[in-house]
Coordinates of C-alpha atoms in Angstrom, one line a residue:
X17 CA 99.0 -52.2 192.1
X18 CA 98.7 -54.8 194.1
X19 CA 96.7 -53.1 196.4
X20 CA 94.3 -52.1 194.2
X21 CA 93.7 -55.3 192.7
X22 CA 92.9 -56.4 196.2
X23 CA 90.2 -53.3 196.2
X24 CA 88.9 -54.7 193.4
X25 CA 87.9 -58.1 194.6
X26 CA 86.8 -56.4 198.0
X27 CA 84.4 -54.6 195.7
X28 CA 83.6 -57.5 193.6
X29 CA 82.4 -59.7 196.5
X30 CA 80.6 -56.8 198.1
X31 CA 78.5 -56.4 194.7
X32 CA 77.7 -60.0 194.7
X33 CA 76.6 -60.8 197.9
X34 CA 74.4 -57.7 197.8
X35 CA 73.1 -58.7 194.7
X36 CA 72.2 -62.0 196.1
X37 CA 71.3 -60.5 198.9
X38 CA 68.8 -58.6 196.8
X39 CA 67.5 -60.8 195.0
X40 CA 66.5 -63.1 197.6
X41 CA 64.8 -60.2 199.7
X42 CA 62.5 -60.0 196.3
X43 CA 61.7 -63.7 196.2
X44 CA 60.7 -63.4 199.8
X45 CA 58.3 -60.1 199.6
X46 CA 57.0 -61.8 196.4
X47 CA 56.6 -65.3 198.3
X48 CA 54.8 -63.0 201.4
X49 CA 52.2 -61.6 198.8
X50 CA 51.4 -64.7 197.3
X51 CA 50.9 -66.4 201.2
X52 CA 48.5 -63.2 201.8
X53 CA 46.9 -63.6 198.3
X54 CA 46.4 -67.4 199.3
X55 CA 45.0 -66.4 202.5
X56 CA 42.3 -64.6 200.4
X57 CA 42.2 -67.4 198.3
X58 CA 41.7 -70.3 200.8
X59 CA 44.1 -72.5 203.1
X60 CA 45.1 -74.5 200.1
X61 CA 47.6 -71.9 198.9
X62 CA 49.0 -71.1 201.8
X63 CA 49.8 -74.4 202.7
X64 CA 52.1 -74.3 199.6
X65 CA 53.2 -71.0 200.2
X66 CA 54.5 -71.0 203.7
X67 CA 57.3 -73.5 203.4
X68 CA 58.5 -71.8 200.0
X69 CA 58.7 -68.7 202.7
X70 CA 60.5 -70.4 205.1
X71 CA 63.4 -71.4 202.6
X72 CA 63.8 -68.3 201.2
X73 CA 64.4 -66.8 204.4
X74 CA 66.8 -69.5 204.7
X75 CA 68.9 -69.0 202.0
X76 CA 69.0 -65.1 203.1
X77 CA 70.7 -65.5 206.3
X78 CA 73.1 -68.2 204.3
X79 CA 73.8 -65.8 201.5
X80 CA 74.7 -63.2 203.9
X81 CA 76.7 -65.1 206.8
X82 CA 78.6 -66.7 203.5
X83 CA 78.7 -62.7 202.1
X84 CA 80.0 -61.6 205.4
X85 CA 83.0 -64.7 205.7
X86 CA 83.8 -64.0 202.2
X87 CA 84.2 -60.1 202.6
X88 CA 86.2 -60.7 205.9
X89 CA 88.6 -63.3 204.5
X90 CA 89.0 -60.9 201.1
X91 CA 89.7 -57.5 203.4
X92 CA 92.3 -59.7 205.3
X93 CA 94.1 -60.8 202.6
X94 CA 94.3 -57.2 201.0
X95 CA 95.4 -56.2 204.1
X96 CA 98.5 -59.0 204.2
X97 CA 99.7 -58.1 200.5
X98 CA 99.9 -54.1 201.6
X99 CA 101.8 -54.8 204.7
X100 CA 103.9 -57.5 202.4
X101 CA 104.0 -54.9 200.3
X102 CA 105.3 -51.9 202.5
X103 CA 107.4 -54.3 204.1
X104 CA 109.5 -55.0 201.2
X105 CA 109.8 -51.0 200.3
X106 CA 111.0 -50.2 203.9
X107 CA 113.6 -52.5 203.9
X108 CA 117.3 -51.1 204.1
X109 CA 119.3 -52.4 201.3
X110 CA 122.5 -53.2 202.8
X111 CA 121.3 -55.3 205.9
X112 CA 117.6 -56.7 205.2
X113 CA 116.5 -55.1 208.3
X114 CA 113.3 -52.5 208.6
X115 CA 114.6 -48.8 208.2
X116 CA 114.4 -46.6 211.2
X117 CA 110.5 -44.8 210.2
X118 CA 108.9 -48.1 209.4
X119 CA 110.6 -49.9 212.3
X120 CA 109.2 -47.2 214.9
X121 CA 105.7 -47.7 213.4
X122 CA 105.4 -51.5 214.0
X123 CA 107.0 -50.7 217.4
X124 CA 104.4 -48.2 218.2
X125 CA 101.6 -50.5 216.9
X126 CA 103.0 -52.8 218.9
X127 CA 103.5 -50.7 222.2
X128 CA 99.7 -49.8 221.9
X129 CA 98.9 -53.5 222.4
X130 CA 101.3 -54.1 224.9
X131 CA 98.8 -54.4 227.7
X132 CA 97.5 -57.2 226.0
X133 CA 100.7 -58.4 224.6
X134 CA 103.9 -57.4 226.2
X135 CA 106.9 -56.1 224.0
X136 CA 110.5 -56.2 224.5
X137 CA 112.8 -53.5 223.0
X138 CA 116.5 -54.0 222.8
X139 CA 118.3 -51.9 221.6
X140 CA 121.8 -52.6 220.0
X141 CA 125.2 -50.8 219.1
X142 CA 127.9 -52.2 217.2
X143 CA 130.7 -52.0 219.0
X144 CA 134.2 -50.0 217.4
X145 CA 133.2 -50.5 214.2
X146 CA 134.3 -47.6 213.2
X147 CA 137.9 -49.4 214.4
X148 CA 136.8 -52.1 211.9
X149 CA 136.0 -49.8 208.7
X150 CA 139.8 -47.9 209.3
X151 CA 141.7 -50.8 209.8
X152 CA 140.0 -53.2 207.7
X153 CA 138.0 -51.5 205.3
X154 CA 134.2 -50.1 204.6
X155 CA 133.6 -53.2 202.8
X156 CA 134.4 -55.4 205.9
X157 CA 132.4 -53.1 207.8
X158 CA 129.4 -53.5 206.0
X159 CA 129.8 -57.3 206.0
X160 CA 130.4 -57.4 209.9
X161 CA 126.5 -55.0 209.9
X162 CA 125.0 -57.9 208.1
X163 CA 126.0 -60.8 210.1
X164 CA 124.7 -58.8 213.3
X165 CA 121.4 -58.8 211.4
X166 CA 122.0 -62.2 210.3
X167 CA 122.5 -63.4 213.9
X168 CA 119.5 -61.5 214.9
X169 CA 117.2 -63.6 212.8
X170 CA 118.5 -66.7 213.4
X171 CA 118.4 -66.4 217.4
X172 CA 115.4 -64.2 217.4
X173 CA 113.2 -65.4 215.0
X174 CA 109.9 -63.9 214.1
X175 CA 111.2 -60.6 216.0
X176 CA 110.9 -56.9 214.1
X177 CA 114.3 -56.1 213.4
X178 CA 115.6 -52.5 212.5
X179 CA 118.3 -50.3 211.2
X180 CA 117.8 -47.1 213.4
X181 CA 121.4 -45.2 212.1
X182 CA 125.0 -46.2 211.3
X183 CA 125.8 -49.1 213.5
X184 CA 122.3 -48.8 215.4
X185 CA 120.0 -51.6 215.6
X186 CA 117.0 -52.6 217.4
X187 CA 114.7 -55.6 217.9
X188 CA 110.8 -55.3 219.3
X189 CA 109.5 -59.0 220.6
X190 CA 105.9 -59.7 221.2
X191 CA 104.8 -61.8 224.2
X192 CA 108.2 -62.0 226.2
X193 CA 108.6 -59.8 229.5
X194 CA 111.3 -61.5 231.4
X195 CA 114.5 -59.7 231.6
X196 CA 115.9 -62.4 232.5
X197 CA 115.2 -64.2 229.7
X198 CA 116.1 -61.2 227.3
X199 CA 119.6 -60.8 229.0
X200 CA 120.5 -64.7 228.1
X201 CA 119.3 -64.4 224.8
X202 CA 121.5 -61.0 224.5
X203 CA 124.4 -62.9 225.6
X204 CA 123.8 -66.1 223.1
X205 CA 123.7 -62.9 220.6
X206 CA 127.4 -62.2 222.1
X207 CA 128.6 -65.6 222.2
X208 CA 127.7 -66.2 218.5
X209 CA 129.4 -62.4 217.2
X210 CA 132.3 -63.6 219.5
X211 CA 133.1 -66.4 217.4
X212 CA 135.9 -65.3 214.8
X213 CA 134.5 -65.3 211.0
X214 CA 136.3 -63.7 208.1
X215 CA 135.3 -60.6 207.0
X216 CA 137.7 -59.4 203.9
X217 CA 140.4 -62.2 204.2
X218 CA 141.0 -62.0 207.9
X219 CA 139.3 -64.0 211.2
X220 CA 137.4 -61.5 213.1
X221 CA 135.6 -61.2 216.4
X222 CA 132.7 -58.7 216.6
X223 CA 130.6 -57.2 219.6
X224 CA 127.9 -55.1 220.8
X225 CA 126.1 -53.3 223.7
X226 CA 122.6 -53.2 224.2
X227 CA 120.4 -52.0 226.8
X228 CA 116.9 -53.8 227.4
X229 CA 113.4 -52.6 228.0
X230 CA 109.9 -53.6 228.0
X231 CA 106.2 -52.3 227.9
X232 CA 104.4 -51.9 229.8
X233 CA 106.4 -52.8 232.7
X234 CA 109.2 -49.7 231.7
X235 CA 106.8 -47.7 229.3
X236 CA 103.4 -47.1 228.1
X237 CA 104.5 -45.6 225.3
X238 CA 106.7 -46.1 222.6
X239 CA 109.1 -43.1 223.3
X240 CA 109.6 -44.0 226.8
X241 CA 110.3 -47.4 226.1
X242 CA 113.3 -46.4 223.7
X243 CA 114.4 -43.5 226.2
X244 CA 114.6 -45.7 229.0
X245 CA 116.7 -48.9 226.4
X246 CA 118.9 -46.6 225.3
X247 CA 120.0 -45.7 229.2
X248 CA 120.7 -48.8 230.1
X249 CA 122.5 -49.0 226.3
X250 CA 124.7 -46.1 227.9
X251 CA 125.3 -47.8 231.0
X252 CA 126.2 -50.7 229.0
X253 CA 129.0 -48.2 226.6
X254 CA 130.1 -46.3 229.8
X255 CA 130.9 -50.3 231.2
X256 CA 133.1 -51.4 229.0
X257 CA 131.2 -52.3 226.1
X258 CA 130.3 -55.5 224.9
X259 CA 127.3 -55.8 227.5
X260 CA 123.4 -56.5 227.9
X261 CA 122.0 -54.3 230.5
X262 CA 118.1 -54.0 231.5
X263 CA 116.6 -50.4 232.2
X264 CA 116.2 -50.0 236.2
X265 CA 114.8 -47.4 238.0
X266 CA 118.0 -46.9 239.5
X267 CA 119.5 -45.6 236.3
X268 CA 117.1 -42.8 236.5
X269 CA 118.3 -40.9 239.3
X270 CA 121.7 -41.4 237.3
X271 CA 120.9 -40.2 234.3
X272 CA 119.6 -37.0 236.9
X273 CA 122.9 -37.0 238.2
X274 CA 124.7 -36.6 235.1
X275 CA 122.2 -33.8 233.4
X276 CA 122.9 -31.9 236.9
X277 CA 126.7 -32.7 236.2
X278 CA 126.8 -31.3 232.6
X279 CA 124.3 -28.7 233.4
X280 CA 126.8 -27.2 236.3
X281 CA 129.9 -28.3 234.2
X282 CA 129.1 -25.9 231.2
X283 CA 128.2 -23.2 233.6
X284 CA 131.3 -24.0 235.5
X285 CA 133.4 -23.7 232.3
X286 CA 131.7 -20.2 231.0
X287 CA 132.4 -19.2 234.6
X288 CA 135.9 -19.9 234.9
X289 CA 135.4 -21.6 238.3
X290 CA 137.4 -24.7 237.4
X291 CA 141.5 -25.3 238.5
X292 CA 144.4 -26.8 237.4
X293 CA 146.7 -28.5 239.6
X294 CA 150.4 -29.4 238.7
X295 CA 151.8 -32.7 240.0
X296 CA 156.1 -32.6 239.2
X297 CA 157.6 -35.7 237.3
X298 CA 161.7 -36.2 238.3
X299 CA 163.9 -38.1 236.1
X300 CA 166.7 -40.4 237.9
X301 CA 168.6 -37.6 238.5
X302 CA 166.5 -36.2 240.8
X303 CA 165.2 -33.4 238.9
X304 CA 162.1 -31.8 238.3
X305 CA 161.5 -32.5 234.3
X306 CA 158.3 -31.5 233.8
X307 CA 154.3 -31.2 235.2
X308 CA 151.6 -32.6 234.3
X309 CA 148.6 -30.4 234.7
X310 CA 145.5 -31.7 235.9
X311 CA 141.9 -30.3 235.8
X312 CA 140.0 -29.9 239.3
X313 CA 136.4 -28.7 240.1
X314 CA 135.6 -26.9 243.3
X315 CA 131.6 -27.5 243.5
X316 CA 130.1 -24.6 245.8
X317 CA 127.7 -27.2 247.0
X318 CA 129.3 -30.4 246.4
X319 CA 132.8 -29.9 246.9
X320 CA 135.6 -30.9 245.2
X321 CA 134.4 -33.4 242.0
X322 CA 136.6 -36.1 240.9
X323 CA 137.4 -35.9 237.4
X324 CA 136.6 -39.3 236.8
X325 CA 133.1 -38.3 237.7
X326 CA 132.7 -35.0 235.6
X327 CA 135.0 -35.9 232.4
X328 CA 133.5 -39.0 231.1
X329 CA 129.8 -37.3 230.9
X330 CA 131.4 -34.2 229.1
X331 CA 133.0 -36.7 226.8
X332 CA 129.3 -37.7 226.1
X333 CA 128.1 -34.4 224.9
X334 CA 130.3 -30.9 223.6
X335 CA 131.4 -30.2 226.8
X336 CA 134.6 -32.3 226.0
X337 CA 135.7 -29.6 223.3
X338 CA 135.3 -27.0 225.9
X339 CA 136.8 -28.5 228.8
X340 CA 139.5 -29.0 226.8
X341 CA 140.0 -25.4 225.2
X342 CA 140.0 -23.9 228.9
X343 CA 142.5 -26.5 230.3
X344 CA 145.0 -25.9 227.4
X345 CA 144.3 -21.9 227.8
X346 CA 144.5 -21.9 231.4
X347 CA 147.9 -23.9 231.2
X348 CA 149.3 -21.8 228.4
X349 CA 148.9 -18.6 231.0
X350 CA 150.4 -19.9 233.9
X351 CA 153.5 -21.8 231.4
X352 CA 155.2 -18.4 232.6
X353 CA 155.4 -19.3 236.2
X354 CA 155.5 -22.9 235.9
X355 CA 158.8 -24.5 238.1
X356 CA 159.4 -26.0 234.6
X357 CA 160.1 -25.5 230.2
X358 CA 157.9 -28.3 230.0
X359 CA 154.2 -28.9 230.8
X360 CA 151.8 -31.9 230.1
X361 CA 148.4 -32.0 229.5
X362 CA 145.7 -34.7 228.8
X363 CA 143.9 -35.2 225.6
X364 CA 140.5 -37.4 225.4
X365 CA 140.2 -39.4 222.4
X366 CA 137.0 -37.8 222.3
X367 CA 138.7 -34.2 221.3
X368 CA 141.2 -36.1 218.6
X369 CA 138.0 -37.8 217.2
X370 CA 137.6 -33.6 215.7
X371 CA 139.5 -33.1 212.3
X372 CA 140.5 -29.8 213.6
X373 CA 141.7 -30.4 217.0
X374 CA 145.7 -30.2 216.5
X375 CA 145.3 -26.8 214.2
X376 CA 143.0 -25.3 216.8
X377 CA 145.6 -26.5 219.3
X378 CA 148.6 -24.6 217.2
X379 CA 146.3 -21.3 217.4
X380 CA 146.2 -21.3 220.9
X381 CA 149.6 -21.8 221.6
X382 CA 150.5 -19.4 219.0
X383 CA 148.2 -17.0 220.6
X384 CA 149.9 -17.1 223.7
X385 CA 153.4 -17.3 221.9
X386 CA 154.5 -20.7 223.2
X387 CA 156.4 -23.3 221.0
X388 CA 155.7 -27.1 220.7
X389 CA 158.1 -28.2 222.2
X390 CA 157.0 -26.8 225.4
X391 CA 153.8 -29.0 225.4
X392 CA 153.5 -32.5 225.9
X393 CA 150.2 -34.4 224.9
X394 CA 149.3 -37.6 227.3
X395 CA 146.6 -40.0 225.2
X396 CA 145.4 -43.1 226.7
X397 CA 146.2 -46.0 224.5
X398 CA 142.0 -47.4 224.4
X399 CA 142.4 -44.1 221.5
X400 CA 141.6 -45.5 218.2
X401 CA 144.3 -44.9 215.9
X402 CA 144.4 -46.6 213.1
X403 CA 145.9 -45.5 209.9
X404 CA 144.5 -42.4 208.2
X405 CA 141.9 -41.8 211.0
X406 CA 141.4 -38.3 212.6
X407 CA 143.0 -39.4 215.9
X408 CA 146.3 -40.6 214.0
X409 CA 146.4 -37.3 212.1
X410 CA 145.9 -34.9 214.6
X411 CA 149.1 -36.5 216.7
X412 CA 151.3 -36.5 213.2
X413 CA 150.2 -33.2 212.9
X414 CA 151.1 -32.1 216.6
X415 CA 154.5 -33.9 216.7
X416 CA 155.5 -32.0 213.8
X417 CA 154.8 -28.9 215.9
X418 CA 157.2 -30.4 218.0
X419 CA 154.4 -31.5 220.9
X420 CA 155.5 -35.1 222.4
X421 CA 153.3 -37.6 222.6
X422 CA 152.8 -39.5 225.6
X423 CA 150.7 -42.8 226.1
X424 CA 149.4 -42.6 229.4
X425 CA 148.3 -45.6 232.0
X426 CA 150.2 -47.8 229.5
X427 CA 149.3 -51.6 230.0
X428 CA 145.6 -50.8 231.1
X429 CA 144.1 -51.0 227.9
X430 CA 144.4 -53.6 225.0
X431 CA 146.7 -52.2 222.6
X432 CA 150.0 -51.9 224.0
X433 CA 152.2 -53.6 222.3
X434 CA 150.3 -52.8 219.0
X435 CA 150.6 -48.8 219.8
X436 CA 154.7 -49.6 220.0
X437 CA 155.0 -51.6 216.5
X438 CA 152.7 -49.2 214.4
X439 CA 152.8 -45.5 215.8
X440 CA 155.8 -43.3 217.2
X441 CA 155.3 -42.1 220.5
X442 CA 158.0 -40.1 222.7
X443 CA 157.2 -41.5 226.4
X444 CA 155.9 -44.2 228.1
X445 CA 153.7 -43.8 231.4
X446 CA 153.3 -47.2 233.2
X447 CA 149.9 -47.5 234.8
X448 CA 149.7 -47.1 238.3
X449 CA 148.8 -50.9 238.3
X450 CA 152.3 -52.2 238.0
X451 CA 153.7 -49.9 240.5
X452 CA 151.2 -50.6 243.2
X453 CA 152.7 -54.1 244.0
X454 CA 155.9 -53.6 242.0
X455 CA 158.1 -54.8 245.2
X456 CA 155.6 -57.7 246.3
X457 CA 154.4 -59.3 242.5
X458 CA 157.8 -60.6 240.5
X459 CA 155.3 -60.8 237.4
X460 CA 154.6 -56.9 237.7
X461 CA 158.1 -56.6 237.7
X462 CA 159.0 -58.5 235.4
X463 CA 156.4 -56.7 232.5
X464 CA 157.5 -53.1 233.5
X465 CA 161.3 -54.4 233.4
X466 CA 160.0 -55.6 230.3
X467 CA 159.0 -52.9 228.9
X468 CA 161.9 -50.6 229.7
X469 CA 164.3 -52.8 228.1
X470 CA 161.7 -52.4 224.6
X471 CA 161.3 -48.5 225.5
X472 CA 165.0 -48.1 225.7
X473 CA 165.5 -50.2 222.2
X474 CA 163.0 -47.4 220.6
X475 CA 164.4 -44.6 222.4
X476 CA 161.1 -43.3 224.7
X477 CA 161.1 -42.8 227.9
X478 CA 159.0 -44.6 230.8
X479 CA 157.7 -42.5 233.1
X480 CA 156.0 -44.8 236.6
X481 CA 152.9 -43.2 237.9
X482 CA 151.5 -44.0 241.1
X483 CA 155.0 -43.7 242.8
X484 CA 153.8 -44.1 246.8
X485 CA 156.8 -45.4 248.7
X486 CA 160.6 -45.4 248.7
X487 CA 160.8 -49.2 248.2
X488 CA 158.4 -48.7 245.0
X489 CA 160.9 -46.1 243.8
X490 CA 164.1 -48.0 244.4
X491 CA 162.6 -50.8 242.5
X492 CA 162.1 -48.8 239.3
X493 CA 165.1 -47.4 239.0
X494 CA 166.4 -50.6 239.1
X495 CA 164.2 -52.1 236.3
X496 CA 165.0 -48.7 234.2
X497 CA 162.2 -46.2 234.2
X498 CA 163.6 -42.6 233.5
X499 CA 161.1 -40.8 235.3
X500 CA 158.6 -40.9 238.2
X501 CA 155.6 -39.1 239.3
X502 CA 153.2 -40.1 242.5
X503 CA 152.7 -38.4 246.0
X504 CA 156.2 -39.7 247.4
X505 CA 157.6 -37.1 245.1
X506 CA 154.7 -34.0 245.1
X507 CA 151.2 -33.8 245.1
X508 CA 149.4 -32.0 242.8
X509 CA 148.6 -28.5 243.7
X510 CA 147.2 -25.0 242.5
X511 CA 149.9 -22.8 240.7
X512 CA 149.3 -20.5 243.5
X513 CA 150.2 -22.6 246.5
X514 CA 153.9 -24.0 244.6
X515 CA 154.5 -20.3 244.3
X516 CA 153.5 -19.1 247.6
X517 CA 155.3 -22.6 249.0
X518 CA 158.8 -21.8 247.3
X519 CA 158.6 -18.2 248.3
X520 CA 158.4 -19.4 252.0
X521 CA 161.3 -21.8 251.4
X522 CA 163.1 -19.3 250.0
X523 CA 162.6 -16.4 253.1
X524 CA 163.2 -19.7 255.4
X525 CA 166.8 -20.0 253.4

């Protein structure tokens, strides 16, 4: 409507000034055929005539200069109340920010004048909000979206600000290309979400990661620029979280790494070319209780891969699913020959994050005609489980199998003593951490003594990891773990070479 009325005027001036325009062009031809009438005439006239000329002509160029300011001025305002206009109908509801189609159009506009004008791109994600929405509610969750938003237009103003998905933001500045300068204003962004505000009744702290670009020092295009924010975003995730990162070339040859890594994983996994090792766990009698099996690739070209270096990528894509399907299948054939009743394998919080994962779990074991109780499952306590999450369910649902639940490299993360209070777990694995100074650091003694005496209250076990030296071991018998696991006690090794090493102990006998 308002558009059109902005047409309309357009058109209204246009008529006008070429009307004038018109008018005037008559006055003059007129003007010119009375001068050469006059010249017939005598000098006289044209005396009279001339000047009259000359102010006609005049008033021509004025009418049409004043024509052409007018039209201008008129097209740019028209242009103003459509982009007001399509502004306020591309607005997401919830937040006040540009949604994702009009926010890539303005950056893409913008991108193709970046030569003139540099852009920034950041590009943001809300940190464990999904955290936030189970444990607080979706109403808190929405109000912790808008003041990210909020902060964003009160320390960026005059940026573009967008709603891209879920918990996915992103800001284009014009004029700014120092990095520098965009990773300080990032971490006022932090500082300010850092500060606790209520969000439905309680004081909360909020975060975010974001990864930084710019045209056209990163990009020429709009595409790239977002490709190459959104891996230094992942960088950012993969750190920790709660980080502002600026695109490098470095990260390019990582992000090569890591395609080759899930490119060779998947084919690794469809060719059954990965192994399991079994490392033993001994209780204080000395006896072997259980192993813990552990996944291992054998690169033809590369060698042996750490899974610290393959299993975080695969929990980035579906690779995590199937990594994890072979490692339970793998496990539940060789269960037959294992030195022990009881075997334990790890779960990524990635594979509980499935609805289905503890039902597809039962069908496998079923399939293989295995009980429960047979299995332990280690999580790592960074796992999200709040209440009525998929993560929470899929344990409850595996415990009632009869599956123990183990939290694994206990202490590392930042729920501890939360995990104890709210959810039932079966054992305790101390990280590695404690252990590795247990004998030389009274205060690392003094937190796993600590956290016997609370496991023993509850009735789980603690199990010490990272067991290296006899002294280590002493101490921890002392302090009250139940079990132990680390290379003083047994590596971890292939199925095959335990069996073929016990066969040779047993011809020694």
């Amino acid at each position: 409507m308002r558009t059109e009325l902005s047409l309309t005027n357009i058109l209204a001036v246009y008529r006008g000034t070429a009307f004038a325009a018109g008018a005037t062009g008559c006055l003059i031809v007129f003007t010119a055929l009375e001068a050469l009438i006059a010249g017939w005439l005598g000098a006289r006239h044209a005396e009279v005539v001339l000047p009259v000329v000359a102010i006609a002509g005049l008033a021509l160029i004025a009418i049409i200069v004043w024509g052409y300011f007018s039209l201008r001025r008129a097209l740019s305002l028209a242009e103003t109340r459509r982009r007001d206009l399509l502004a306020s109908l591309n607005r997401d509801a919830l937040t006040g920010a540009f949604n994702r189609k009009y926010f890539l159009d303005r950056l893409r506009d913008m991108v193709r004048e970046a030569e003139r004008m540099p852009v920034a791109y950041i590009q943001i994600d809300m940190d464990h909000l999904k955290a936030i929405n189970d444990g607080t509610g979706h109403a808190a969750g929405d109000q912790a979206l808008v003041r990210l938003v909020r902060t964003l237009e009160e320390l960026v103003p005059g940026a573009v600000i967008g709603r891209l998905g879920g918990d996915e933001f992103a800001v284009a500045l014009s004029g700014v290309s120092s990095k520098a300068a965009l990773k300080r204003l990032g971490d006022r962004v932090l500082e300010t979400l850092d500060r606790p505000e209520p969000l439905a009744g309680r004081d909360v702290r909020l975060s975010a990661t974001m990864g930084i670009a710019t045209a056209p020092g990163d990009a020429g295009d709009a595409d790239t620029l977002i490709s190459k924010a959104d891996l230094a975003l992942y960088k950012g995730k993969n750190g920790g979280r709660g980080r502002v990162i600026a695109f490098e070339r470095e990260l390019l040859s990582e992000e090569r790494y890591q395609r080759f890594i899930e490119r060779e994983l998947r084919a690794a996994i469809l060719m059954d070319e990965l192994e399991i090792h079994y490392q033993p766990v001994f209780g204080q009698d000395g006896r072997q209780r259980s192993v813990e099996a552990l996944v291992r690739w054998r690169h033809s070209v590369r060698g042996m891969i750490s899974p610290g270096a393959f299993v975080p990528i695969a929990e980035q894509s579906d690779l995590i699913a199937k990594l994890g399907q072979w490692v339970l299948r793998r496990v539940c054939a060789d269960v037959p020959r294992l030195p022990t009743k009881v075997v334990a394998i790890n779960v990524s919080a990635a594979e509980l994050r499935h609805p289905d994962y503890a039902a597809r779990f039962a069908e496998e074991i079923a399939a293989a005609g295995l009980m429960g109780e047979r299995f332990i499952v280690e999580i790592t306590e960074t796992a999200p489980l709040h209440k009525n999450s998929a993560e929470r369910k899929n344990l409850e649902f595996l415990r009632a199998l009869g599956v123990r639940i183990a939290v694994d490299d206990f202490g590392a993360g930042h729920a501890s003593l939360g995990y104890l209070r709210d959810l039932s777990f079966d054992i305790l694995k101390i990280d590695r951490a404690y252990v590795a100074e247990i004998t030389s650091r009274p205060v690392d003694s003094m937190i796993v003594e600590s956290i016997c005496k609370i496991a023993k209250g509850l009735g789980i076990e603690v199990i010490a990891e990272g067991v290296e030296t006899p002294e280590q071991h002493a101490a921890l018998v002392e302090l009250g773990c139940t079990g132990f696991q680390g290379f003083l006690l047994g590596r971890p090794q292939p199925l095959r070479a335990k069996i073929e090493a016990e066969d040779a102990a047993i011809k020694a006998a």
